[in-house]
Coordinates of C-alpha atoms and ligand atoms in Angstrom, one line a residue:
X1106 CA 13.8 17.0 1.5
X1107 CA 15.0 13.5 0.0
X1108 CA 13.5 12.5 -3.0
X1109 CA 11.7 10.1 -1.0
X1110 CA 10.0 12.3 1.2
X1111 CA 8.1 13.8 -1.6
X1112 CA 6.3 10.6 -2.4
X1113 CA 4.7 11.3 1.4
X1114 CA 2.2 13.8 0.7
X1115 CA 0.2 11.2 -0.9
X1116 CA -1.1 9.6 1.5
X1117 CA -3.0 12.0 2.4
X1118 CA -5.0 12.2 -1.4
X1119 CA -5.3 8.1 -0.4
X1120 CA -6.6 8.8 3.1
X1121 CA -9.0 11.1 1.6
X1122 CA -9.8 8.4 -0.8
X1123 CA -10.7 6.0 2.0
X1124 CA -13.5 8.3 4.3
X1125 CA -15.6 6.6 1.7
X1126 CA -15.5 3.4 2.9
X1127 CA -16.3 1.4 5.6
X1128 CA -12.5 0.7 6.8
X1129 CA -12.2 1.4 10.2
X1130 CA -11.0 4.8 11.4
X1131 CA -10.7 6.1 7.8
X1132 CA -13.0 9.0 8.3
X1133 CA -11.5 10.2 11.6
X1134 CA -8.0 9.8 10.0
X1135 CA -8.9 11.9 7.2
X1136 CA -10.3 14.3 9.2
X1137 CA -7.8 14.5 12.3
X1138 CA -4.7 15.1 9.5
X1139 CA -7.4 17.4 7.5
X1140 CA -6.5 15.6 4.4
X1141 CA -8.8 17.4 2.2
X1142 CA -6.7 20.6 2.2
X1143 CA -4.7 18.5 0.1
X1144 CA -7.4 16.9 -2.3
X1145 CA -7.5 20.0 -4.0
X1146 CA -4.0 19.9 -5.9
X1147 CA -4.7 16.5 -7.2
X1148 CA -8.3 16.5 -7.9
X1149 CA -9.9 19.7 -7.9
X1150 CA -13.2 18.7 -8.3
X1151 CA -12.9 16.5 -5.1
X1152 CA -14.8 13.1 -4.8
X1153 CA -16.4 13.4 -8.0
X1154 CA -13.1 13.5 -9.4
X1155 CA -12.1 10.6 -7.2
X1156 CA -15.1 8.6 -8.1
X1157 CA -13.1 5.6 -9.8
X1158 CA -9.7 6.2 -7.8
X1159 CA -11.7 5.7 -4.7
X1160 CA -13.3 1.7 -4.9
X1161 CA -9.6 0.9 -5.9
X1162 CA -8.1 2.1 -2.6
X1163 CA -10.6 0.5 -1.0
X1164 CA -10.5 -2.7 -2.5
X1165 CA -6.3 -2.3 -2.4
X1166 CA -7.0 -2.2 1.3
X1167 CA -9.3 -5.3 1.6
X1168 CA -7.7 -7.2 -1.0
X1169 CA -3.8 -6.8 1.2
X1170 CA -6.2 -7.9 4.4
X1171 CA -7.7 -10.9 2.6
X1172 CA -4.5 -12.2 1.6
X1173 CA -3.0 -11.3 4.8
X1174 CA -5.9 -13.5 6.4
X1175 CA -5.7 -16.5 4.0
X1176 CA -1.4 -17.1 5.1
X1177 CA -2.1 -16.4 8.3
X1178 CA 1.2 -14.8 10.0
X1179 CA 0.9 -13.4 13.4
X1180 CA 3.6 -11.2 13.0
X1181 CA 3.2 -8.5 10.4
X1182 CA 5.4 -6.0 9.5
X1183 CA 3.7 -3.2 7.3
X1184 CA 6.0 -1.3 4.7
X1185 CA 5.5 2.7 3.8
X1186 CA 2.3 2.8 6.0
X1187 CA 1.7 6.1 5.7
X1188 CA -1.9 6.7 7.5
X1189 CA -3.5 3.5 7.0
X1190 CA -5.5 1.9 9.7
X1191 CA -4.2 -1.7 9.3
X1192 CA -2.3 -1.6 12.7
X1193 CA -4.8 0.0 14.8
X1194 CA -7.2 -2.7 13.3
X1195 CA -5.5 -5.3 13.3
X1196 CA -3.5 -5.1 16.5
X1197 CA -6.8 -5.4 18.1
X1198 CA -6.3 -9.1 19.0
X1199 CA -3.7 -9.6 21.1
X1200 CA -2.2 -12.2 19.6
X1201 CA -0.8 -10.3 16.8
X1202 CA 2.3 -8.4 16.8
X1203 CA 2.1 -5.7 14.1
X1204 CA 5.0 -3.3 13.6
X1205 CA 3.9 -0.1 11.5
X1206 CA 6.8 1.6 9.1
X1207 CA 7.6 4.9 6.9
X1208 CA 10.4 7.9 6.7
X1209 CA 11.3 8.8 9.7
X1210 CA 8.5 11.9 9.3
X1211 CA 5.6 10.1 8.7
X1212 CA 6.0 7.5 10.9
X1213 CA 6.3 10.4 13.7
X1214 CA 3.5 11.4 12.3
X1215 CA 1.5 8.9 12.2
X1216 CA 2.8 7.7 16.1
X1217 CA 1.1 10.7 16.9
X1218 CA -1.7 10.3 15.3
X1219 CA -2.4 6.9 16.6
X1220 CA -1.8 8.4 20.0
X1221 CA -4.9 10.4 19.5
X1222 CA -7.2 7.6 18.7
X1223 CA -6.4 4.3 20.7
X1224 CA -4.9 3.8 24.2
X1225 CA -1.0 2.1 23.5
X1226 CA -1.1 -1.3 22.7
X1227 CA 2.3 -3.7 23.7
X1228 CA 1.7 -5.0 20.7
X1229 CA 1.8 -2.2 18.1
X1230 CA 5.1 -0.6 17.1
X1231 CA 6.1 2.0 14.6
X1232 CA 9.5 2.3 13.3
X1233 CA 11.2 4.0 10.7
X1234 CA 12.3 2.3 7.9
X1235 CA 13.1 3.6 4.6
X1236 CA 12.7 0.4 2.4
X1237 CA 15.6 1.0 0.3
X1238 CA 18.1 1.6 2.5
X1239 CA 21.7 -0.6 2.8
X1240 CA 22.4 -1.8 5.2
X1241 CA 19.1 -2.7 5.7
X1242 CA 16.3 -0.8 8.2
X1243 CA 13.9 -3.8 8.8
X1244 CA 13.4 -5.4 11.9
X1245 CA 15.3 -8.8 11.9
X1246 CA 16.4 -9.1 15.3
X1247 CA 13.8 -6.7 16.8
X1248 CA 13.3 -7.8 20.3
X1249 CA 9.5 -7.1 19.5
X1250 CA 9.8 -10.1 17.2
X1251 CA 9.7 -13.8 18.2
X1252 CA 12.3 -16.2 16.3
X1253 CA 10.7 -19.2 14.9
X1254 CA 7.6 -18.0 13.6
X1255 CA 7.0 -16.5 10.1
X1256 CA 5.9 -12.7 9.3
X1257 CA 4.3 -11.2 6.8
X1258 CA 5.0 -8.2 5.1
X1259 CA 2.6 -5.6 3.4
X1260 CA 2.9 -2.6 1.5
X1261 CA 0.5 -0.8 -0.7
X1262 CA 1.3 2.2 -2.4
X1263 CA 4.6 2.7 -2.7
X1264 CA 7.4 0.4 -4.8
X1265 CA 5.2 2.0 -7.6
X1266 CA 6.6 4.7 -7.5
X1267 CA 10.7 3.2 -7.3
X1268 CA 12.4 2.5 -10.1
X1269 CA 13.4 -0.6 -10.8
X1270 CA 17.2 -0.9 -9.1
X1271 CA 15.3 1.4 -6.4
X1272 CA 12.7 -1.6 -6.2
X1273 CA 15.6 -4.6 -6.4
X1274 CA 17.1 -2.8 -3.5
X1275 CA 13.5 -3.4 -1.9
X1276 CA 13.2 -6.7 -2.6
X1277 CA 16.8 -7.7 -1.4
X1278 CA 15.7 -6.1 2.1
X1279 CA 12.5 -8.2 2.0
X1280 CA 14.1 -11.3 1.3
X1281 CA 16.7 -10.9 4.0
X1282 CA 14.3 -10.6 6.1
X1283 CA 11.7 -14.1 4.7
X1284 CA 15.3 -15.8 4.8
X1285 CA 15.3 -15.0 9.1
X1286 CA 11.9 -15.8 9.9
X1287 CA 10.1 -17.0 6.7
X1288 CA 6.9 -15.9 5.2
X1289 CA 5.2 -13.9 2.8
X1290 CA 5.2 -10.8 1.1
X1291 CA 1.4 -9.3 0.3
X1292 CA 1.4 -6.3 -2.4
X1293 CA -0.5 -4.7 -5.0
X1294 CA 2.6 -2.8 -6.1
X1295 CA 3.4 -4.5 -9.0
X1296 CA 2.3 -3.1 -12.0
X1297 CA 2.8 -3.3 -15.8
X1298 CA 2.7 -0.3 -18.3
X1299 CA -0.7 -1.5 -19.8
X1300 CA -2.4 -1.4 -16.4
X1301 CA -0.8 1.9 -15.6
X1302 CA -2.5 3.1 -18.3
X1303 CA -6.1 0.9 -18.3
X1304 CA -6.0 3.3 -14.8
X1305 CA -5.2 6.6 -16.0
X1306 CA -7.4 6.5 -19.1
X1307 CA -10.2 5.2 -17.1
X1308 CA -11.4 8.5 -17.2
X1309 CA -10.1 12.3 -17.8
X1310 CA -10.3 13.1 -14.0
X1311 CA -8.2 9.7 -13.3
X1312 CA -5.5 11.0 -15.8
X1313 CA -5.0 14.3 -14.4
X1314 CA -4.6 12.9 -10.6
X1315 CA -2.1 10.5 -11.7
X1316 CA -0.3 13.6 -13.8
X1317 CA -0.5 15.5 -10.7
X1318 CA 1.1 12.8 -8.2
X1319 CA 3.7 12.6 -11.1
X1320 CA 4.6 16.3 -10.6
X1321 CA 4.4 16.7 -6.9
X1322 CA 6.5 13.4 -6.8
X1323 CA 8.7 14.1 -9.1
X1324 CA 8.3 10.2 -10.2
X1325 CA 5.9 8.9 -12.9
X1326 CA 4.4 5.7 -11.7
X1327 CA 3.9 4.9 -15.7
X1328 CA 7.4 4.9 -16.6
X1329 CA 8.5 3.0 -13.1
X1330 CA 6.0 0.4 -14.2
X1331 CA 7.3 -2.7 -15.9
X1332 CA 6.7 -2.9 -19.8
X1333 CA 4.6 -6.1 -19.3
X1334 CA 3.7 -9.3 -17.5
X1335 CA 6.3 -11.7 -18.8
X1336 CA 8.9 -8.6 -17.4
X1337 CA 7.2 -8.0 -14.3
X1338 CA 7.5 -12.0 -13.5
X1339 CA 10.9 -12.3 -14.6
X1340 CA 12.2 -9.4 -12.7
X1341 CA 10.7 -11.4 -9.5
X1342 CA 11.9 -14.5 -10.2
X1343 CA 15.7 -13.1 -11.1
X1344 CA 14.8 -11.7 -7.1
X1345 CA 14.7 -15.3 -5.8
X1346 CA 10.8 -14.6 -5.5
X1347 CA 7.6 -17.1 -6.2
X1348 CA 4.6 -15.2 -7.1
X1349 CA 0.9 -15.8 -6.4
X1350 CA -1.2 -13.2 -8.5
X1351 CA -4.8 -12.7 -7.2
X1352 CA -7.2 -10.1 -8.6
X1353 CA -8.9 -6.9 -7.0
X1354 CA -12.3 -8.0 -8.4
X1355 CA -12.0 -11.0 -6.2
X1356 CA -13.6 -8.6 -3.5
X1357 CA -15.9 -6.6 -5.2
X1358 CA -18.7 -7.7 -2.8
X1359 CA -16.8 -6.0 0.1
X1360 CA -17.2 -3.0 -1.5
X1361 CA -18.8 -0.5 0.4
X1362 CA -17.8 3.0 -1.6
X1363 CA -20.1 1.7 -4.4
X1364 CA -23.0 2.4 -3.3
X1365 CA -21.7 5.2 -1.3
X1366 CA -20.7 6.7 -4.8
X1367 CA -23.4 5.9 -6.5
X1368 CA -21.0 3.5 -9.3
X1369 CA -22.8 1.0 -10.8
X1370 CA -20.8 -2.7 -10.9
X1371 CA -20.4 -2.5 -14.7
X1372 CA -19.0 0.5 -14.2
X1373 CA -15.7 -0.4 -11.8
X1374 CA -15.5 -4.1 -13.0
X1375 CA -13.2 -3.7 -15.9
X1376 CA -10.6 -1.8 -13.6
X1377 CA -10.9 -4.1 -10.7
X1378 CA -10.5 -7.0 -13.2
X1379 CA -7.5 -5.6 -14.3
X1380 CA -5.7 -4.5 -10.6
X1381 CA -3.4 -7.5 -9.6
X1382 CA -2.0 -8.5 -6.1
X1383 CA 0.8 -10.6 -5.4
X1384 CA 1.9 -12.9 -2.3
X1385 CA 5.6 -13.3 -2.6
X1386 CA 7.4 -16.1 -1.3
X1387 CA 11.3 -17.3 -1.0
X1388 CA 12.1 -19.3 -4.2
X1389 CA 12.9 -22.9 -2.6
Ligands
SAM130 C1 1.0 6.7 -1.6 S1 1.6 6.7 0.0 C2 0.8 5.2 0.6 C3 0.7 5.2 2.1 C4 -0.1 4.0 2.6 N1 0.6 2.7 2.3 C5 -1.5 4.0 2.1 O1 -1.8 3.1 1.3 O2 -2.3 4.9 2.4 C6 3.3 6.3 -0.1 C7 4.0 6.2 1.2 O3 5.4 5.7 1.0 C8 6.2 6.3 1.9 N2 7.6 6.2 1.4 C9 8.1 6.9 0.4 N3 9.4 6.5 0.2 C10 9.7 5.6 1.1 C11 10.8 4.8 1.4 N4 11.9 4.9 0.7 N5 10.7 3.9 2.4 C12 9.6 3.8 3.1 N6 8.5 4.5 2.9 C13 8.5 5.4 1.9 C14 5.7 7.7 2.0 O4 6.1 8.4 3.2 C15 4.1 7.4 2.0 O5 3.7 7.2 3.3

């Protein structure tokens, strides 16, 4: 098993995380890969440990679409997708081309498990892509992908968990690939040491799922984080990278886990407030 393929796992405790919402297919997802046998390791308390984690994944997930939404692309090319929905969703209308990506495990996996719950679409692809490979795995070129017009690229969940030259290697792959067909880059992946740990002091069931995806991972998203804002934004810019920063709360009213949850507004605001998301684009 690579070091990388430990980070996997996780999806599941995030597709768990999701049946609580409204996104589409997030229940029978979490229930076709049975993601609550893994709930346990992380959270042994289940949702009532996940009460805070939960809202975030959502509003991660709604927060990437908005953005995806407001630039437009037609083309979208989804990093470490683990078992999200976004492509079944998405590649709904036929005028988007969406190409799914992971290790090569997952994204068998998850072929599969798309197979189960829509009829094949011309227009969805998976592919295997591990994000920090050289050369590079990402699609330029693919024959699935029409010259001319700009992608976009999303991932959530996954560069924090890469160190930074692990994460440079990332964003030299990304930029390759804006530098072919132009676009934008959609993540909430970026994150400093304070806001690491505004999250896993939000509460003591918080801090012991974070310890626990440190141990099964083998990678501790608080020391992969950046020491603070003025690094984070440097680090991009010394990328080639322009950065847009939105904030989760932005789409608090989209929130359907709330009420399903029973968490009052006061109650989530502070950590929504402080959950960035970025649109990257070329510098120049
Ligand atoms: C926390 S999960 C998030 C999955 C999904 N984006 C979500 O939000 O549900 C992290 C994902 O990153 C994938 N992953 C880990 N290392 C990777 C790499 N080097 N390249 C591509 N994907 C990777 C894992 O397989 C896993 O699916």
């Amino acid at each position: 098993m690579t070091s990388f393929n430990k980070i996997s796992p996780t999806a599941l405790l995030v597709t768990y995380a999701r049946q609580f919402s409204d996104i589409p297919y997030a229940r029978e997802i979490s229930e076709l890969v049975d993601a609550q046998s893994v709930v346990g390791q992380y959270a042994p308390n289940g949702i009532e440990d996940l009460k805070y984690f939960a809202p975030v994944m959502e509003a991660r997930y709604k927060a990437t679409n908005g953005l995806l939404a407001k630039f437009g692309c037609r083309q979208i090319v989804e990093l470490a997708s683990g078992l999200l929905p976004r492509g079944m969703v998405m590649s709904e209308n036929p005028e988007i081309t969406f190409v799914e990506s992971d290790l090569p495990l997952m994204i068998e996996q998850k072929r599969a498990l798309v197979d189960r719950l829509i009829a094949p679409r011309p227009n969805l692809h998976f592919a295997a892509i591990d994000v920090t490979a050289t050369p590079s795995q990402f699609p330029v070129n693919a024959e699935y992908l029409r010259q001319g017009e700009p992608i976009a690229l999303a991932c959530e969940g996954l560069l924090q968990y890469l160190t930074l030259p692990e994460k440079q290697l990332v964003f030299a792959n990304v930029q390759q690939m804006l530098q072919h067909y132009g676009g934008v880059w959609i993540t909430p992946d970026l994150t400093t040491k304070q806001r690491r740990s505004q999250l896993r002091n939000y509460n003591p069931a918080t801090e012991r799922i974070l310890k626990a995806i440190a141990q099964n991972t083998g990678r501790s998203t608080l020391d992969n984080s950046f020491e603070h804002s003025e690094h984070l934004q440097q680090f991009v810019a010394d990328q080639g990278f322009h950065l847009q920063t939105f904030s989760l709360i932005d789409i608090l009213d989209q929130l359907s886990s709330l009420e399903r949850l029973n968490i009052a507004v006061q109650d989530i605001t502070p950590l929504l407030a402080g959950t960035d998301i970025f649109a990257l684009t070329l510098e120049g």
